[in-house]
Amino acid sequence: MRQDDRQPAADADGAGKRASAVVVGGGLAGITSALALADAGLDVTLLEGRPRLGGLAFSFQRGELTVDNGQHVYLRCCTAYRWFLDRVEGAHLAPLQDRLDVPVLDADRHRLGRLRRTALPVPLHLAASLATYPHLSLAERAAVGRAALALKGLDPADPALDSQDFGSWLAACGQSKRAIEALWDLVGVATLNAVAGDASLGLAAMVFKTGLLSDPGAADIGWARVPLGDIHDGLARKALDSAGVRTELRARVTSISRSDNGGWRVEVPGESLPADTVVLAVPQAETHDLLPDGALDEPDRLLGIDTAPILNIHVVYDRKVLKRPFFAALGTPVQWVFDRTDASGLAEGQYLALSQSAAQDEIDAPVAALRERYLPELERLLPAAHGARVLDFFVTRERTATFAPTPGVGRLRPGAHTNASGLYLAGAWTATGWPATMEGAVRSGITAARAALTALDRPHGHLFEEAA
């Protein structure tokens, strides 16, 4: 424990004033921190500027449809997010595959391949799938196997890896342009929100080692079968209420400052909230603006953490055109396609959501141009779409969906502690070791809450420990 973070703990038996905490930000990081702090007996207030919880993983209404702003998935190795789902009693609403199975359609070659695992130990669990993967030649498959073994020997925490790009490393390992497109970027773009050449080798190594080379079931995919808002807003609010957290929406924090007694004051329009502990769980630019002087040695480093966009395209057809729950695509601008019909509440027809990561070139494209480009591509991939009537076509854009996982970003990401006792940072952009995922967000919330509770000499629970 850092001595400058130690604060006097309030009486835990109710005889004295309970320690208080204010969590700024109602995304997954903030919700997690608030729950963990409340579970440990603190008097917690959660402040969120939006009219809902969930951060950048939310839902909204479009007529009779309930629409997720983007398709979000998690993996079996995402232990912190799975803890979150259990904590809000939502695990049954976002089940995992029994076993990894990803259909991969090649639009140019009109071929279907599959990335799936067996129950064999690592790395044999993927050997059969790789040996029969039709989108790579025999020589390319062999080269992929050699690169995977080389990747297994890397230490993602090595600072030297943070300064290198993944694409150059793959090329040095003999990976062809086709192998990068059909395998490494197929996974990497979706998880890192960057193509291999733009991604830190350290973050890429973490993703592939943890997801594909740690445990046979680590990469099994899970996703919400209901609108995300049902879990990240509805169930989360219920859990917060049950834990005794005061949750205030449309409450945008304007400043954070020291109080006369050495604690903190968090200002929102019309109210000044005192707190022993503050967790800042908002994006890096907003954190920079709210940080008190001296809280970080080099606060402007936060502004050096760039952002990356994700584009989501939503298409409603008058009939069923896709039999699978999802697929990934090659030889086309289309990346990943999910069937959201049941989750959206659509009664007739089929609703498909296209998730387009690393979308810098298209994030501001007009809807008409995107429609002209993507509807023919869906027809190339899905013969059943020929002749189907498009009932609705719309776009959601998250221009700052994630932090950009560029080489060198690791040295810019701060940890949970600050130089100011009682003030902690959370958010997927902090130094979690993970890219900007739901898992990274929850891990950051856990880490910040643990740091606060340690400083207050409060226990923080066995299950809570396991989640991080």
PDB file of C-alpha atoms in Angstrom, residues 274-437:
ATOM      1  CA  PRO A 274     -18.579  15.792   0.131  1.00  0.00           C
ATOM      2  CA  ALA A 275     -16.595  12.562  -0.158  1.00  0.00           C
ATOM      3  CA  ASP A 276     -13.730  10.724   1.490  1.00  0.00           C
ATOM      4  CA  THR A 277     -12.995   8.914  -1.775  1.00  0.00           C
ATOM      5  CA  VAL A 278     -13.560   9.899  -5.410  1.00  0.00           C
ATOM      6  CA  VAL A 279     -13.305   7.585  -8.410  1.00  0.00           C
ATOM      7  CA  LEU A 280     -13.073   9.362 -11.763  1.00  0.00           C
ATOM      8  CA  ALA A 281     -14.489   6.912 -14.320  1.00  0.00           C
ATOM      9  CA  VAL A 282     -14.914   9.116 -17.384  1.00  0.00           C
ATOM     10  CA  PRO A 283     -13.022   9.348 -20.707  1.00  0.00           C
ATOM     11  CA  GLN A 284      -9.445  10.569 -20.739  1.00  0.00           C
ATOM     12  CA  ALA A 285     -10.139  14.086 -22.032  1.00  0.00           C
ATOM     13  CA  GLU A 286     -12.863  14.642 -19.438  1.00  0.00           C
ATOM     14  CA  THR A 287     -10.607  13.225 -16.746  1.00  0.00           C
ATOM     15  CA  HIS A 288      -7.902  15.673 -17.790  1.00  0.00           C
ATOM     16  CA  ASP A 289     -10.318  18.584 -17.391  1.00  0.00           C
ATOM     17  CA  LEU A 290     -11.525  17.459 -13.950  1.00  0.00           C
ATOM     18  CA  LEU A 291      -8.216  16.474 -12.361  1.00  0.00           C
ATOM     19  CA  PRO A 292      -7.071  18.803  -9.567  1.00  0.00           C
ATOM     20  CA  ASP A 293      -3.639  20.357  -9.971  1.00  0.00           C
ATOM     21  CA  GLY A 294      -0.850  17.954  -9.089  1.00  0.00           C
ATOM     22  CA  ALA A 295      -2.997  14.826  -9.200  1.00  0.00           C
ATOM     23  CA  LEU A 296      -0.824  13.439 -12.017  1.00  0.00           C
ATOM     24  CA  ASP A 297       2.780  14.321 -12.741  1.00  0.00           C
ATOM     25  CA  GLU A 298       2.140  14.793 -16.461  1.00  0.00           C
ATOM     26  CA  PRO A 299      -1.613  15.220 -16.936  1.00  0.00           C
ATOM     27  CA  ASP A 300      -1.252  16.241 -20.585  1.00  0.00           C
ATOM     28  CA  ARG A 301      -0.230  12.660 -21.344  1.00  0.00           C
ATOM     29  CA  LEU A 302      -3.924  11.826 -21.115  1.00  0.00           C
ATOM     30  CA  LEU A 303      -4.533  14.013 -24.152  1.00  0.00           C
ATOM     31  CA  GLY A 304      -1.985  11.939 -26.050  1.00  0.00           C
ATOM     32  CA  ILE A 305      -4.193   8.844 -25.781  1.00  0.00           C
ATOM     33  CA  ASP A 306      -5.978   9.032 -29.118  1.00  0.00           C
ATOM     34  CA  THR A 307      -9.397   7.584 -29.851  1.00  0.00           C
ATOM     35  CA  ALA A 308     -10.622   5.248 -32.587  1.00  0.00           C
ATOM     36  CA  PRO A 309     -14.118   5.004 -34.115  1.00  0.00           C
ATOM     37  CA  ILE A 310     -16.532   2.140 -34.660  1.00  0.00           C
ATOM     38  CA  LEU A 311     -19.306   2.299 -37.249  1.00  0.00           C
ATOM     39  CA  ASN A 312     -22.431   0.178 -36.926  1.00  0.00           C
ATOM     40  CA  ILE A 313     -24.790  -0.413 -39.829  1.00  0.00           C
ATOM     41  CA  HIS A 314     -28.318  -1.646 -39.172  1.00  0.00           C
ATOM     42  CA  VAL A 315     -30.452  -3.330 -41.846  1.00  0.00           C
ATOM     43  CA  VAL A 316     -34.000  -4.601 -41.455  1.00  0.00           C
ATOM     44  CA  TYR A 317     -35.223  -6.987 -44.180  1.00  0.00           C
ATOM     45  CA  ASP A 318     -38.766  -8.118 -44.845  1.00  0.00           C
ATOM     46  CA  ARG A 319     -37.708 -11.775 -44.608  1.00  0.00           C
ATOM     47  CA  LYS A 320     -35.063 -14.021 -43.099  1.00  0.00           C
ATOM     48  CA  VAL A 321     -31.801 -13.804 -45.077  1.00  0.00           C
ATOM     49  CA  LEU A 322     -29.325 -15.223 -42.540  1.00  0.00           C
ATOM     50  CA  LYS A 323     -29.649 -18.590 -40.808  1.00  0.00           C
ATOM     51  CA  ARG A 324     -26.646 -18.249 -38.484  1.00  0.00           C
ATOM     52  CA  PRO A 325     -26.569 -16.067 -35.359  1.00  0.00           C
ATOM     53  CA  PHE A 326     -23.445 -14.305 -36.688  1.00  0.00           C
ATOM     54  CA  PHE A 327     -20.541 -14.563 -39.101  1.00  0.00           C
ATOM     55  CA  ALA A 328     -17.310 -12.800 -40.044  1.00  0.00           C
ATOM     56  CA  ALA A 329     -16.486 -11.871 -43.631  1.00  0.00           C
ATOM     57  CA  LEU A 330     -13.473 -11.650 -45.959  1.00  0.00           C
ATOM     58  CA  GLY A 331     -13.043 -10.091 -49.392  1.00  0.00           C
ATOM     59  CA  THR A 332     -15.573  -7.385 -48.588  1.00  0.00           C
ATOM     60  CA  PRO A 333     -15.828  -4.184 -46.531  1.00  0.00           C
ATOM     61  CA  VAL A 334     -18.241  -6.098 -44.249  1.00  0.00           C
ATOM     62  CA  GLN A 335     -16.501  -7.280 -41.067  1.00  0.00           C
ATOM     63  CA  TRP A 336     -18.902  -8.963 -38.616  1.00  0.00           C
ATOM     64  CA  VAL A 337     -22.659  -9.462 -38.976  1.00  0.00           C
ATOM     65  CA  PHE A 338     -25.034 -10.388 -36.136  1.00  0.00           C
ATOM     66  CA  ASP A 339     -28.709 -11.320 -36.186  1.00  0.00           C
ATOM     67  CA  ARG A 340     -30.418  -8.963 -33.710  1.00  0.00           C
ATOM     68  CA  THR A 341     -33.997  -9.839 -34.628  1.00  0.00           C
ATOM     69  CA  ASP A 342     -35.116 -11.401 -31.359  1.00  0.00           C
ATOM     70  CA  ALA A 343     -33.179  -9.001 -29.140  1.00  0.00           C
ATOM     71  CA  SER A 344     -34.679  -5.963 -30.857  1.00  0.00           C
ATOM     72  CA  GLY A 345     -38.265  -7.123 -30.517  1.00  0.00           C
ATOM     73  CA  LEU A 346     -38.807  -7.239 -34.294  1.00  0.00           C
ATOM     74  CA  ALA A 347     -41.946  -9.269 -34.981  1.00  0.00           C
ATOM     75  CA  GLU A 348     -41.550  -9.917 -38.723  1.00  0.00           C
ATOM     76  CA  GLY A 349     -38.543  -9.991 -41.046  1.00  0.00           C
ATOM     77  CA  GLN A 350     -34.930  -9.974 -39.912  1.00  0.00           C
ATOM     78  CA  TYR A 351     -32.682  -7.321 -38.399  1.00  0.00           C
ATOM     79  CA  LEU A 352     -28.937  -7.562 -39.057  1.00  0.00           C
ATOM     80  CA  ALA A 353     -26.274  -5.438 -37.369  1.00  0.00           C
ATOM     81  CA  LEU A 354     -22.893  -4.923 -39.030  1.00  0.00           C
ATOM     82  CA  SER A 355     -20.018  -4.029 -36.714  1.00  0.00           C
ATOM     83  CA  GLN A 356     -17.267  -2.106 -38.514  1.00  0.00           C
ATOM     84  CA  SER A 357     -14.209  -1.476 -36.371  1.00  0.00           C
ATOM     85  CA  ALA A 358     -11.249   0.764 -37.238  1.00  0.00           C
ATOM     86  CA  ALA A 359     -13.715   2.788 -39.300  1.00  0.00           C
ATOM     87  CA  GLN A 360     -11.707   6.003 -39.694  1.00  0.00           C
ATOM     88  CA  ASP A 361     -12.386   6.158 -43.437  1.00  0.00           C
ATOM     89  CA  GLU A 362     -16.155   5.775 -43.138  1.00  0.00           C
ATOM     90  CA  ILE A 363     -17.193   7.156 -39.784  1.00  0.00           C
ATOM     91  CA  ASP A 364     -18.475  10.402 -41.333  1.00  0.00           C
ATOM     92  CA  ALA A 365     -19.744   8.949 -44.620  1.00  0.00           C
ATOM     93  CA  PRO A 366     -23.353   9.884 -45.500  1.00  0.00           C
ATOM     94  CA  VAL A 367     -25.986   7.230 -44.835  1.00  0.00           C
ATOM     95  CA  ALA A 368     -26.878   7.141 -48.535  1.00  0.00           C
ATOM     96  CA  ALA A 369     -23.274   6.347 -49.490  1.00  0.00           C
ATOM     97  CA  LEU A 370     -23.069   3.606 -46.865  1.00  0.00           C
ATOM     98  CA  ARG A 371     -26.341   2.127 -48.059  1.00  0.00           C
ATOM     99  CA  GLU A 372     -25.090   2.105 -51.646  1.00  0.00           C
ATOM    100  CA  ARG A 373     -21.918   0.345 -50.582  1.00  0.00           C
ATOM    101  CA  TYR A 374     -23.095  -2.192 -48.015  1.00  0.00           C
ATOM    102  CA  LEU A 375     -26.408  -3.510 -49.323  1.00  0.00           C
ATOM    103  CA  PRO A 376     -24.772  -5.017 -52.459  1.00  0.00           C
ATOM    104  CA  GLU A 377     -22.048  -6.484 -50.245  1.00  0.00           C
ATOM    105  CA  LEU A 378     -24.650  -8.208 -48.087  1.00  0.00           C
ATOM    106  CA  GLU A 379     -26.228  -9.632 -51.233  1.00  0.00           C
ATOM    107  CA  ARG A 380     -22.819 -10.991 -52.271  1.00  0.00           C
ATOM    108  CA  LEU A 381     -22.452 -12.679 -48.899  1.00  0.00           C
ATOM    109  CA  LEU A 382     -26.078 -13.753 -48.443  1.00  0.00           C
ATOM    110  CA  PRO A 383     -27.807 -15.035 -51.584  1.00  0.00           C
ATOM    111  CA  ALA A 384     -31.135 -14.970 -49.718  1.00  0.00           C
ATOM    112  CA  ALA A 385     -30.861 -11.178 -49.568  1.00  0.00           C
ATOM    113  CA  HIS A 386     -31.376 -10.955 -53.336  1.00  0.00           C
ATOM    114  CA  GLY A 387     -34.880  -9.704 -53.848  1.00  0.00           C
ATOM    115  CA  ALA A 388     -35.500  -9.113 -50.145  1.00  0.00           C
ATOM    116  CA  ARG A 389     -37.022  -5.731 -49.392  1.00  0.00           C
ATOM    117  CA  VAL A 390     -35.082  -3.419 -47.078  1.00  0.00           C
ATOM    118  CA  LEU A 391     -37.561  -2.019 -44.560  1.00  0.00           C
ATOM    119  CA  ASP A 392     -35.055   0.114 -42.699  1.00  0.00           C
ATOM    120  CA  PHE A 393     -31.401   1.100 -43.031  1.00  0.00           C
ATOM    121  CA  PHE A 394     -29.711   3.292 -40.450  1.00  0.00           C
ATOM    122  CA  VAL A 395     -26.311   3.937 -38.937  1.00  0.00           C
ATOM    123  CA  THR A 396     -24.915   4.491 -35.451  1.00  0.00           C
ATOM    124  CA  ARG A 397     -21.514   6.119 -35.100  1.00  0.00           C
ATOM    125  CA  GLU A 398     -19.212   6.071 -32.099  1.00  0.00           C
ATOM    126  CA  ARG A 399     -16.432   8.450 -33.125  1.00  0.00           C
ATOM    127  CA  THR A 400     -14.550   7.928 -29.868  1.00  0.00           C
ATOM    128  CA  ALA A 401     -15.554   4.314 -29.289  1.00  0.00           C
ATOM    129  CA  THR A 402     -12.207   3.191 -27.857  1.00  0.00           C
ATOM    130  CA  PHE A 403      -8.760   4.463 -27.148  1.00  0.00           C
ATOM    131  CA  ALA A 404      -6.465   3.895 -30.120  1.00  0.00           C
ATOM    132  CA  PRO A 405      -4.142   0.948 -29.339  1.00  0.00           C
ATOM    133  CA  THR A 406      -1.223   2.506 -31.191  1.00  0.00           C
ATOM    134  CA  PRO A 407       2.421   1.686 -30.472  1.00  0.00           C
ATOM    135  CA  GLY A 408       3.536   3.675 -27.451  1.00  0.00           C
ATOM    136  CA  VAL A 409       0.096   4.068 -25.913  1.00  0.00           C
ATOM    137  CA  GLY A 410       1.044   1.886 -22.961  1.00  0.00           C
ATOM    138  CA  ARG A 411       3.367   4.504 -21.479  1.00  0.00           C
ATOM    139  CA  LEU A 412       0.553   7.069 -21.611  1.00  0.00           C
ATOM    140  CA  ARG A 413      -2.069   5.004 -19.740  1.00  0.00           C
ATOM    141  CA  PRO A 414      -2.140   5.864 -16.023  1.00  0.00           C
ATOM    142  CA  GLY A 415      -2.850   3.438 -13.218  1.00  0.00           C
ATOM    143  CA  ALA A 416      -5.685   3.751 -10.726  1.00  0.00           C
ATOM    144  CA  HIS A 417      -3.665   5.737  -8.167  1.00  0.00           C
ATOM    145  CA  THR A 418      -3.068   9.458  -8.402  1.00  0.00           C
ATOM    146  CA  ASN A 419      -0.764  11.699  -6.381  1.00  0.00           C
ATOM    147  CA  ALA A 420      -3.818  12.905  -4.441  1.00  0.00           C
ATOM    148  CA  SER A 421      -4.868  10.601  -1.607  1.00  0.00           C
ATOM    149  CA  GLY A 422      -8.431   9.421  -1.995  1.00  0.00           C
ATOM    150  CA  LEU A 423      -8.645  10.151  -5.732  1.00  0.00           C
ATOM    151  CA  TYR A 424      -8.571   7.240  -8.180  1.00  0.00           C
ATOM    152  CA  LEU A 425      -8.949   6.721 -11.918  1.00  0.00           C
ATOM    153  CA  ALA A 426     -10.977   4.119 -13.798  1.00  0.00           C
ATOM    154  CA  GLY A 427     -11.897   3.521 -17.416  1.00  0.00           C
ATOM    155  CA  ALA A 428     -10.922   1.097 -20.164  1.00  0.00           C
ATOM    156  CA  TRP A 429      -8.240   3.605 -21.232  1.00  0.00           C
ATOM    157  CA  THR A 430      -6.335   3.273 -17.943  1.00  0.00           C
ATOM    158  CA  ALA A 431      -3.479   0.804 -17.461  1.00  0.00           C
ATOM    159  CA  THR A 432      -5.461  -2.425 -17.335  1.00  0.00           C
ATOM    160  CA  GLY A 433      -3.175  -4.333 -19.693  1.00  0.00           C
ATOM    161  CA  TRP A 434      -6.237  -4.909 -21.904  1.00  0.00           C
ATOM    162  CA  PRO A 435      -7.449  -3.068 -24.989  1.00  0.00           C
ATOM    163  CA  ALA A 436     -10.614  -0.960 -24.788  1.00  0.00           C
ATOM    164  CA  THR A 437     -13.180  -3.675 -24.129  1.00  0.00           C
TER     165      THR A 437
END
